Tab-separated table of C-alpha atoms in Angstrom:
chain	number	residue	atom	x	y	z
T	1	UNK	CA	17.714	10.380	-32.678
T	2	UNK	CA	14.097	9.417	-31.333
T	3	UNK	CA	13.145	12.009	-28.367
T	4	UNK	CA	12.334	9.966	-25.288
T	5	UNK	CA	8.547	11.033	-24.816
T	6	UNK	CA	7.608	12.154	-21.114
T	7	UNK	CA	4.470	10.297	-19.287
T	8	UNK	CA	1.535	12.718	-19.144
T	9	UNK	CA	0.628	11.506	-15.796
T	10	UNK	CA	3.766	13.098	-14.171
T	11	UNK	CA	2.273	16.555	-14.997
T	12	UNK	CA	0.161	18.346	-12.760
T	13	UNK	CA	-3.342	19.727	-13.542
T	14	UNK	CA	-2.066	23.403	-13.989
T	15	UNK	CA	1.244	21.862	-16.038
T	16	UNK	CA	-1.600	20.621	-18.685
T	17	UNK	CA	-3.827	23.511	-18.734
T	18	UNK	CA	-0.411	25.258	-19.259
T	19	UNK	CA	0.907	22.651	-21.838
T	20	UNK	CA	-2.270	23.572	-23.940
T	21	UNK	CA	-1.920	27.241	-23.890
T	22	UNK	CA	1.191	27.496	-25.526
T	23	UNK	CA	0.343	25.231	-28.234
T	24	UNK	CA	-2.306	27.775	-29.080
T	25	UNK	CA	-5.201	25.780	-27.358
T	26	UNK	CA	-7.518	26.588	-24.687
T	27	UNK	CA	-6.600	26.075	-20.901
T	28	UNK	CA	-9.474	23.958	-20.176
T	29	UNK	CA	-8.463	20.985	-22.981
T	30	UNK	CA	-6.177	20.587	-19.787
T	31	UNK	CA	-8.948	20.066	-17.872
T	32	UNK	CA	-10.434	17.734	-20.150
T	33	UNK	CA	-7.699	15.240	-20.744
T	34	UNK	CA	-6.506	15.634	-16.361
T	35	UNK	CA	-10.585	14.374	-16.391
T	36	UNK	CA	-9.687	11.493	-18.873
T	37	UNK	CA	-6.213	10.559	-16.882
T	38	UNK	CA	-7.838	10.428	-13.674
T	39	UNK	CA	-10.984	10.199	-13.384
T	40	UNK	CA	-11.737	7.673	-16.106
T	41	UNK	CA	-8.309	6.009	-16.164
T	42	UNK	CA	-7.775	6.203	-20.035
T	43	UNK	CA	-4.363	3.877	-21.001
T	44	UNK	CA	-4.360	5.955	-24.535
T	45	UNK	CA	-5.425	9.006	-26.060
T	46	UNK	CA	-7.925	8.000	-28.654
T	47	UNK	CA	-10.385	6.748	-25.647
T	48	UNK	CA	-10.266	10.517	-25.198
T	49	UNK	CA	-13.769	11.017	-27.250
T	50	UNK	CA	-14.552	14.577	-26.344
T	51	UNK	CA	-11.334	15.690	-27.980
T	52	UNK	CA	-10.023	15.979	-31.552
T	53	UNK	CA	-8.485	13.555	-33.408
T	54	UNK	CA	-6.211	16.647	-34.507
T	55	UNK	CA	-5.519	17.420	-30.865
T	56	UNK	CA	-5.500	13.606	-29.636
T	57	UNK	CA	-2.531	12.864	-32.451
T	58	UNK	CA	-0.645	16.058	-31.274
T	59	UNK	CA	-0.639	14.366	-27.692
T	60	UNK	CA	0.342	10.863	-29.018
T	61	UNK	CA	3.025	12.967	-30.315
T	62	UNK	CA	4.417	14.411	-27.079
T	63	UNK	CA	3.770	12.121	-24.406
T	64	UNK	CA	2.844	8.913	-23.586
T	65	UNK	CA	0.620	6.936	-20.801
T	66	UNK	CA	3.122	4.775	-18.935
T	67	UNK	CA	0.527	2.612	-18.054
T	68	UNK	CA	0.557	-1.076	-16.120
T	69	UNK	CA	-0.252	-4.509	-17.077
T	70	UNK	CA	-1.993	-7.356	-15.584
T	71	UNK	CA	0.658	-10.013	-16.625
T	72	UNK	CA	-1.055	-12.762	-15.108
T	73	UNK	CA	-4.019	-13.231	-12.813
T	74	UNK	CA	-4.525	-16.117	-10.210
T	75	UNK	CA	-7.287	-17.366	-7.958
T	76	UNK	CA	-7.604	-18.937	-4.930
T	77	UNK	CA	-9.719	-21.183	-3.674
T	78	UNK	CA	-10.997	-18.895	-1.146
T	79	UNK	CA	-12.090	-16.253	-3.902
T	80	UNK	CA	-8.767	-14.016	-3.204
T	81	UNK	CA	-6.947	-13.116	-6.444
T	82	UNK	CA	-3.728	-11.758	-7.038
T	83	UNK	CA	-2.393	-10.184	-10.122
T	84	UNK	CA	1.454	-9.936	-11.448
T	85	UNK	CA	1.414	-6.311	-12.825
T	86	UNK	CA	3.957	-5.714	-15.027
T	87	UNK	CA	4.894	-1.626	-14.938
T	88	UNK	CA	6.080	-0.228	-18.271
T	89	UNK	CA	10.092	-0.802	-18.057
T	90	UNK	CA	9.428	-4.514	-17.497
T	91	UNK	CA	9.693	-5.144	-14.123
T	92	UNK	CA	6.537	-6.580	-12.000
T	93	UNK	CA	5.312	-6.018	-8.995
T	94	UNK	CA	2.125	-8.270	-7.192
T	95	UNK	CA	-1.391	-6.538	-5.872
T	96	UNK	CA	-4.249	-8.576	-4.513
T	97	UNK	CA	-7.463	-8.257	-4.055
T	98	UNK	CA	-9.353	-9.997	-0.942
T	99	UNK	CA	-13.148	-10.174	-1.000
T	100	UNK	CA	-15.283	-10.779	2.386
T	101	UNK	CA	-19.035	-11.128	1.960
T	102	UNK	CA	-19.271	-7.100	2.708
T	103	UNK	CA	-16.675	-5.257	1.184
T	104	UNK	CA	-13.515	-6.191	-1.104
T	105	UNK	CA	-10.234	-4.442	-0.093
T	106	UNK	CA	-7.086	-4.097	-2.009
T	107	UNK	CA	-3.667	-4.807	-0.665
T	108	UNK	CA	-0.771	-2.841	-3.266
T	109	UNK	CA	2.346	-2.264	-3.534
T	110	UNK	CA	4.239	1.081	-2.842
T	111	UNK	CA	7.975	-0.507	-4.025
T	112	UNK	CA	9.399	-3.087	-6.534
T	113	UNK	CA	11.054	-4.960	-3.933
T	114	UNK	CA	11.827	-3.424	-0.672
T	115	UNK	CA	14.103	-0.918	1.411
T	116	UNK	CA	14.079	-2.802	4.758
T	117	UNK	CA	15.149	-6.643	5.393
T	118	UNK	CA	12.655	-8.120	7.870
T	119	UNK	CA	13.577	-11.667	7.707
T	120	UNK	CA	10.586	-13.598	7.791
T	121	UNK	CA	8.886	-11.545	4.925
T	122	UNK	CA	9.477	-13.021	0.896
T	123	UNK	CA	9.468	-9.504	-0.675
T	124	UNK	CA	12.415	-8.173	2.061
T	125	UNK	CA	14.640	-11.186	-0.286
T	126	UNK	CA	14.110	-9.086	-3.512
T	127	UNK	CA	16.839	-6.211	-4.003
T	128	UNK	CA	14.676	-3.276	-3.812
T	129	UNK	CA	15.120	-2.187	-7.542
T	130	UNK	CA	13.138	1.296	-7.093
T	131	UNK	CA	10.194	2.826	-5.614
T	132	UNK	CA	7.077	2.930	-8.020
T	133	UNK	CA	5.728	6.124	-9.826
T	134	UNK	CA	1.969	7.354	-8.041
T	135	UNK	CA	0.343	6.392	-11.604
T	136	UNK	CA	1.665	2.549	-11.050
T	137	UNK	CA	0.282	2.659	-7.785
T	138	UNK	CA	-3.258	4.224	-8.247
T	139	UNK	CA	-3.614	1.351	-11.631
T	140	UNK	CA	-3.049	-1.592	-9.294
T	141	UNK	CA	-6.427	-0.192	-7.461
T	142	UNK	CA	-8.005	0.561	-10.232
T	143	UNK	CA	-6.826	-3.066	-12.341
T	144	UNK	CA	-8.438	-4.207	-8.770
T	145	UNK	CA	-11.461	-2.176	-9.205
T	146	UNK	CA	-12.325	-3.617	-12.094
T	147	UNK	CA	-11.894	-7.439	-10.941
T	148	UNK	CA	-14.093	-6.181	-7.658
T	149	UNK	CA	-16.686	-5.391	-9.865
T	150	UNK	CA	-16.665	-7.835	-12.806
T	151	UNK	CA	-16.268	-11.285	-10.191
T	152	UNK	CA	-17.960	-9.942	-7.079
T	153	UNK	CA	-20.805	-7.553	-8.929
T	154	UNK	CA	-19.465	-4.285	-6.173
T	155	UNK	CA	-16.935	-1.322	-6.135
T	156	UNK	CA	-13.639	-1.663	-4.227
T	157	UNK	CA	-14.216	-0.294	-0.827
T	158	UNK	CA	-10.651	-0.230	0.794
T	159	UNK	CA	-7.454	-0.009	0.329
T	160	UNK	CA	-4.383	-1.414	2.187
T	161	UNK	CA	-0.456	-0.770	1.423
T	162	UNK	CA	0.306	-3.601	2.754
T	163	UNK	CA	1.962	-5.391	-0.375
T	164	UNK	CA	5.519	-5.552	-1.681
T	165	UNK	CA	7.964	-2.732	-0.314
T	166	UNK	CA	7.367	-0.090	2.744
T	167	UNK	CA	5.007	2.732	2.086
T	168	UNK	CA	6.956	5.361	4.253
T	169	UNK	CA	10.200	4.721	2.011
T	170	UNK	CA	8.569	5.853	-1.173
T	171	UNK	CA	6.064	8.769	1.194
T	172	UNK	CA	5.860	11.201	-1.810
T	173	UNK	CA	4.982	9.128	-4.304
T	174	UNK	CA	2.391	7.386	-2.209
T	175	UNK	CA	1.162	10.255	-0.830
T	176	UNK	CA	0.490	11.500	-4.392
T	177	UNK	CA	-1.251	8.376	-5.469
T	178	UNK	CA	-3.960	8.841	-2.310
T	179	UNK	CA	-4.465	12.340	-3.548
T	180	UNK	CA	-5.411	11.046	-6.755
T	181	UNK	CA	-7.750	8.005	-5.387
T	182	UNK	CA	-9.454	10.226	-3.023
T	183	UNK	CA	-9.647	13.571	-4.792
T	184	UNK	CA	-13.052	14.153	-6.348
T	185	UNK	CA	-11.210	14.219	-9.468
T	186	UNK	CA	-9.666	11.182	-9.401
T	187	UNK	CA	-11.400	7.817	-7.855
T	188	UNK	CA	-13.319	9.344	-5.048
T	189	UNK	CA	-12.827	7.063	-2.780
T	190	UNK	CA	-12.816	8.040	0.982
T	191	UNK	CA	-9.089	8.355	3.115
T	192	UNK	CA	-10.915	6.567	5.918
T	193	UNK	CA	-11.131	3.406	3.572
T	194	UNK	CA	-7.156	3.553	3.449
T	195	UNK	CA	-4.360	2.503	5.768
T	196	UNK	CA	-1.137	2.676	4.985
T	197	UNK	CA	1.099	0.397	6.932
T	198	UNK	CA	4.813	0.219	7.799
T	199	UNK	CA	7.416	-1.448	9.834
T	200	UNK	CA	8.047	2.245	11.056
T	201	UNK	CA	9.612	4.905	9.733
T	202	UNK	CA	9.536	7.591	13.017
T	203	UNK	CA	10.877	10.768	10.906
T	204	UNK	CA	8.045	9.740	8.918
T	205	UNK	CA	4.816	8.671	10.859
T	206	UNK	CA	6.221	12.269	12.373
T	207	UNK	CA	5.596	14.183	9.325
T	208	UNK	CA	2.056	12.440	8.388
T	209	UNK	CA	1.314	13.985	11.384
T	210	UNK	CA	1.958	17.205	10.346
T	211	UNK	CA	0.347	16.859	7.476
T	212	UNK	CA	-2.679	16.018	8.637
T	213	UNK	CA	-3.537	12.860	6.641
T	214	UNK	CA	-6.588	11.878	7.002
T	215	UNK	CA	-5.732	7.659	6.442
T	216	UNK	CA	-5.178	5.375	8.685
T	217	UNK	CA	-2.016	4.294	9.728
T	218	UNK	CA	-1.083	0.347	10.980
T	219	UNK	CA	2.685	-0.539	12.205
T	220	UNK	CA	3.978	-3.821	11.789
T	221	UNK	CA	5.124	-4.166	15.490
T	222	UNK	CA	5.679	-8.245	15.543
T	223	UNK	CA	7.905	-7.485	19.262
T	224	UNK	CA	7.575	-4.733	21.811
T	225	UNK	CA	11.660	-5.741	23.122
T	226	UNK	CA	14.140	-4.336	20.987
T	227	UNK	CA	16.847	-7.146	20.801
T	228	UNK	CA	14.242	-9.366	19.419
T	229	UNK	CA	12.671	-7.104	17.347
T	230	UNK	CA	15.931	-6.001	15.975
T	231	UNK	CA	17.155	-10.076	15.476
T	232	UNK	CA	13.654	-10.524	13.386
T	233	UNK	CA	13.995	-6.744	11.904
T	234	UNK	CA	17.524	-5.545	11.435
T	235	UNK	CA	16.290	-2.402	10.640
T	236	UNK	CA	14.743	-1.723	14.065
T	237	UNK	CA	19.025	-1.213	15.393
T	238	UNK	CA	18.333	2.177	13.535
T	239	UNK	CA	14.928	3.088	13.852
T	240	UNK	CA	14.868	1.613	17.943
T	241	UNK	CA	10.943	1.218	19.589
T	242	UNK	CA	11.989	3.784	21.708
T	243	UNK	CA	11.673	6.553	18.516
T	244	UNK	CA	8.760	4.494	17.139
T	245	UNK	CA	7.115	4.886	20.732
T	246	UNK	CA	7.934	8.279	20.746
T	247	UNK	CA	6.727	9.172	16.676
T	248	UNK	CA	3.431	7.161	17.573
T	249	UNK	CA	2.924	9.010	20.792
T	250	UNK	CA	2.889	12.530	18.499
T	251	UNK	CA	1.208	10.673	15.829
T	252	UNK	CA	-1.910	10.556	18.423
T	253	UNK	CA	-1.120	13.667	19.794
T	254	UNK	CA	-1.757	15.091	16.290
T	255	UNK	CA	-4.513	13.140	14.709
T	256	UNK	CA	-6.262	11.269	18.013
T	257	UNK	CA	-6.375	8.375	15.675
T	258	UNK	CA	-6.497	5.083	17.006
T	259	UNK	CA	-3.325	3.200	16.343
T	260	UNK	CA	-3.428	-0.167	15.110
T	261	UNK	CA	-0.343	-2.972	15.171
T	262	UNK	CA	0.416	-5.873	12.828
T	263	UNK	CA	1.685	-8.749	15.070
T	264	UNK	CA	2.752	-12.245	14.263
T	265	UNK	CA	4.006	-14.867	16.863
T	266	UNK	CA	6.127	-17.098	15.982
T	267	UNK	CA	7.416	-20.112	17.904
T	268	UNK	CA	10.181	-19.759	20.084
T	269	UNK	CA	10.675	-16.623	19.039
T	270	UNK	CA	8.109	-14.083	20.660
T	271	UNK	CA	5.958	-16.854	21.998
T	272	UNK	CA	6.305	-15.981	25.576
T	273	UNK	CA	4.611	-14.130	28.073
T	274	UNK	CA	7.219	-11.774	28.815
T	275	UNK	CA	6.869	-10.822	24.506
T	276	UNK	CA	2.530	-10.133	25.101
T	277	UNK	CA	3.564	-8.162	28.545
T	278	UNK	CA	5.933	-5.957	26.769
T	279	UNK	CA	3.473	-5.798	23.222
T	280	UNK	CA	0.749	-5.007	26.688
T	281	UNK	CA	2.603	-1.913	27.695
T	282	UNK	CA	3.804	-0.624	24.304
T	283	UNK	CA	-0.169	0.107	23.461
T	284	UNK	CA	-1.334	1.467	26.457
T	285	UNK	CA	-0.739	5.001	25.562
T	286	UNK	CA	-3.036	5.623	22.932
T	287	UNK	CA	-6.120	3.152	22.187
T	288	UNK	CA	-4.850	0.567	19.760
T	289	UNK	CA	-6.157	-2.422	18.240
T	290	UNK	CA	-3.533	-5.412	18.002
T	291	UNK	CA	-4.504	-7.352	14.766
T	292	UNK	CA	-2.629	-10.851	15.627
T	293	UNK	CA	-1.684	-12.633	12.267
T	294	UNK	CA	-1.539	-16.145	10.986
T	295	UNK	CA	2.003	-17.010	9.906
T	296	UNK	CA	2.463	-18.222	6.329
T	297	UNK	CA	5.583	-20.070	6.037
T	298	UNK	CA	7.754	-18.687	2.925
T	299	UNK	CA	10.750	-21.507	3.348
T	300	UNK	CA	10.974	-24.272	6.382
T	301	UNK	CA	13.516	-22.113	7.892
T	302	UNK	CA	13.378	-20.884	11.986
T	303	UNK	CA	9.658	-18.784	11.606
T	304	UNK	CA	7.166	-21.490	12.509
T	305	UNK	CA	3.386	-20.303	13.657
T	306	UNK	CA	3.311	-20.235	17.061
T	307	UNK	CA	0.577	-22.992	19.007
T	308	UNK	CA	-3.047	-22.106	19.382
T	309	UNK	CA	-2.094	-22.221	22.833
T	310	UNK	CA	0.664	-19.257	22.716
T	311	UNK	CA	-2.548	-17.072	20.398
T	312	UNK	CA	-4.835	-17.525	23.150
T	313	UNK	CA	-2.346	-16.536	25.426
T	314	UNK	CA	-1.906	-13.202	23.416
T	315	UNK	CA	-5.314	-12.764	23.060
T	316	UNK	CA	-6.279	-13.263	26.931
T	317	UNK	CA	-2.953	-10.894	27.633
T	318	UNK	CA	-4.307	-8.110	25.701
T	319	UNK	CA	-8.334	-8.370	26.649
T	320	UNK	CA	-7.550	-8.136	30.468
T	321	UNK	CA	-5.837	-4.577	29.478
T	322	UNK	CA	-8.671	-3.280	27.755
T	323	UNK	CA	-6.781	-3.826	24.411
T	324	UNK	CA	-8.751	-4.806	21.354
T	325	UNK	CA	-6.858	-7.705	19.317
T	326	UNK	CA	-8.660	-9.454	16.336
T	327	UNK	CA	-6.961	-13.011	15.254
T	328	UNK	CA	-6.613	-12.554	11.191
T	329	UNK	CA	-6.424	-15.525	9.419
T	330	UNK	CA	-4.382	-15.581	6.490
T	331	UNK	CA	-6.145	-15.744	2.546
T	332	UNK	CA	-4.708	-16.268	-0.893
T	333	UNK	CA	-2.065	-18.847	0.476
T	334	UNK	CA	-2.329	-21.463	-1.958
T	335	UNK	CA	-1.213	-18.865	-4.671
T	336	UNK	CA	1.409	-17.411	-2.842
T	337	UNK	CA	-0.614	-14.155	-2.427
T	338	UNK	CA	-1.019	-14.470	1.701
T	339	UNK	CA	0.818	-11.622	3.674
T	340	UNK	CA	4.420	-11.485	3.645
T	341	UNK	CA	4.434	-14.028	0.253
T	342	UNK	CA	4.483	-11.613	-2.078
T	343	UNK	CA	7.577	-12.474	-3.927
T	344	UNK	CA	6.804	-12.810	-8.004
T	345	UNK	CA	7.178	-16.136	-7.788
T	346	UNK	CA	3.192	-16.526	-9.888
């Protein structure tokens, strides 16, 4: 009977130096191949130079490196490109990466599919079929990495979960994956160039506070009155804005981090001035910045972008109370790669 080999990237640093010791090695091989995983992103063990071939067979022999694959790779015409990783039992998840002229920022994903059922969003129509390992979450950066600097000549410089599933349902495993992005032994990169966002998750946002984290956190607010919210967001019936309100308030009590909301409008759904009075006194009591997004249509179903008219209206709302809103337009949509699209269909 073959003996189902375990991934080397589930152990930990000390599991490895450990790992080495009792087969008669020296701790710090450990260190040399945790260097290799993580650091330098090897997919297999003979890219592992500094080591024996003896000791680089004994580790093809005992583990493996579960590691992802860019199925297939599409551009838009607006430069944004969006990959279909497949993860090693087959099934794919999407990750894209969306250059500006300063900086190019990748958007992964934290879940193959998703826990929550927010109607207007593609990936909330795929059964959530499990949450992704931290290894298949810190490849999609660096797979993105790579295409930052081989088509745009410059490093990745952020990161947003903001792709298919919600972060806060799969916490420990994304948690783990920042470590190893922003650890000096992994990627490096800095936890201020990473937000994590979620339709909101109080217990949650409640322990990241407690923990300290030192990422930014966005909340995908989209209504500030809970029977619409909760007609748009099922979900919201159990986790109600009055908890969210309340997780958020500690959240700032905690980190005095400014708060920032995701927020669509849709016609005839939120589209009124009653919807940008309530979204007006949700924010006011922590500085927030209301990031109002362009709608991209995933059927021709009820969620139509709002008017111009209704934006401006939002956007006038939330200036006269001192709150800072940015209109986002949307990128990637002619390849389906455009928030909330994200839906395998490449």
């Amino acid at each position: 009977m073959e003996i189902k080999k375990k991934d080397i990237r589930a152990l930990t640093k000390e599991q490895l130096r450990n790992f080495f010791v009792e087969q008669g090695d020296k701790a710090f091989r450990g260190n040399q191949v945790y260097e290799w995983l993580w650091q330098k992103s090897a997919h297999d063990f003979d890219a592992m130079t500094n080591i024996s071939k003896e000791t680089r067979k004994m580790l093809e022999d005992n583990f493996v490196i579960n590691h992802i694959r860019v199925d297939q790779m599409q551009r838009s015409s607006d430069g944004t490109i969006k990959n279909a990783v497949r993860l090693h039992d087959g099934l794919v998840v999407e990750s894209v990466l969306i250059p500006t002229e300063t900086r190019t920022t990748a958007c992964v994903s934290s879940q193959v599919g998703c826990s929550l059922d927010c109607r207007f969003c593609a990936t909330a129509r795929l059964k959530r079929m499990r949450n992704l390992n931290p290894d298949e979450i810190y490849d999609q950066v660096v797979a993105i990495d790579n295409e930052s600097r081989l088509y745009f000549d410059r490093p990745l410089s952020n990161i947003v979960f903001m792709g298919m599933g919600e972060p806060l349902m799969n916490y420990n495993n994304v948690l783990k994956a920042i470590d190893k992005i922003t650890s000096p032994e992994g990627l490096g990169m800095s936890p201020k160039r990473i937000v994590v966002s979620t339709s909101g998750v109080p217990k949650i946002i409640k322990k990241m506070a407690d923990e300290e984290v030192k990422f930014g956190l966005a909340v995908s607010l989209h209504s500030a009155i809970d029977e619409v919210r909760t007609s748009i967001m099922p979900f919201n019936a159990t986790f109600p804005l009055k908890d969210l309100r309340e997780a958020l308030e500690y959240w700032y009590s905690k980190t005095k981090n400014r708060i920032t909301y995701e927020y669509v409008v849709w016609k005839g759904i939120n589209d009124t001035q009653e919807a940008a009075d309530a979204l007006v006194k949700f924010c006011k009591f922590a500085p927030s910045k209301v990031n109002i997004i362009e709608y991209n249509p995933i059927d021709n179903g009820e969620f139509q972008q709002a008017p111009n008219s209704a934006i401006e209206m939002y956007q006038n709302t939330l200036e006269r109370n001192g709150i800072t809103v940015t209109i986002r337009r949307s990128r990637g949509k002619d390849i389906d790669a455009a928030c909330g699209q994200l839906a395998n269909k490449s």
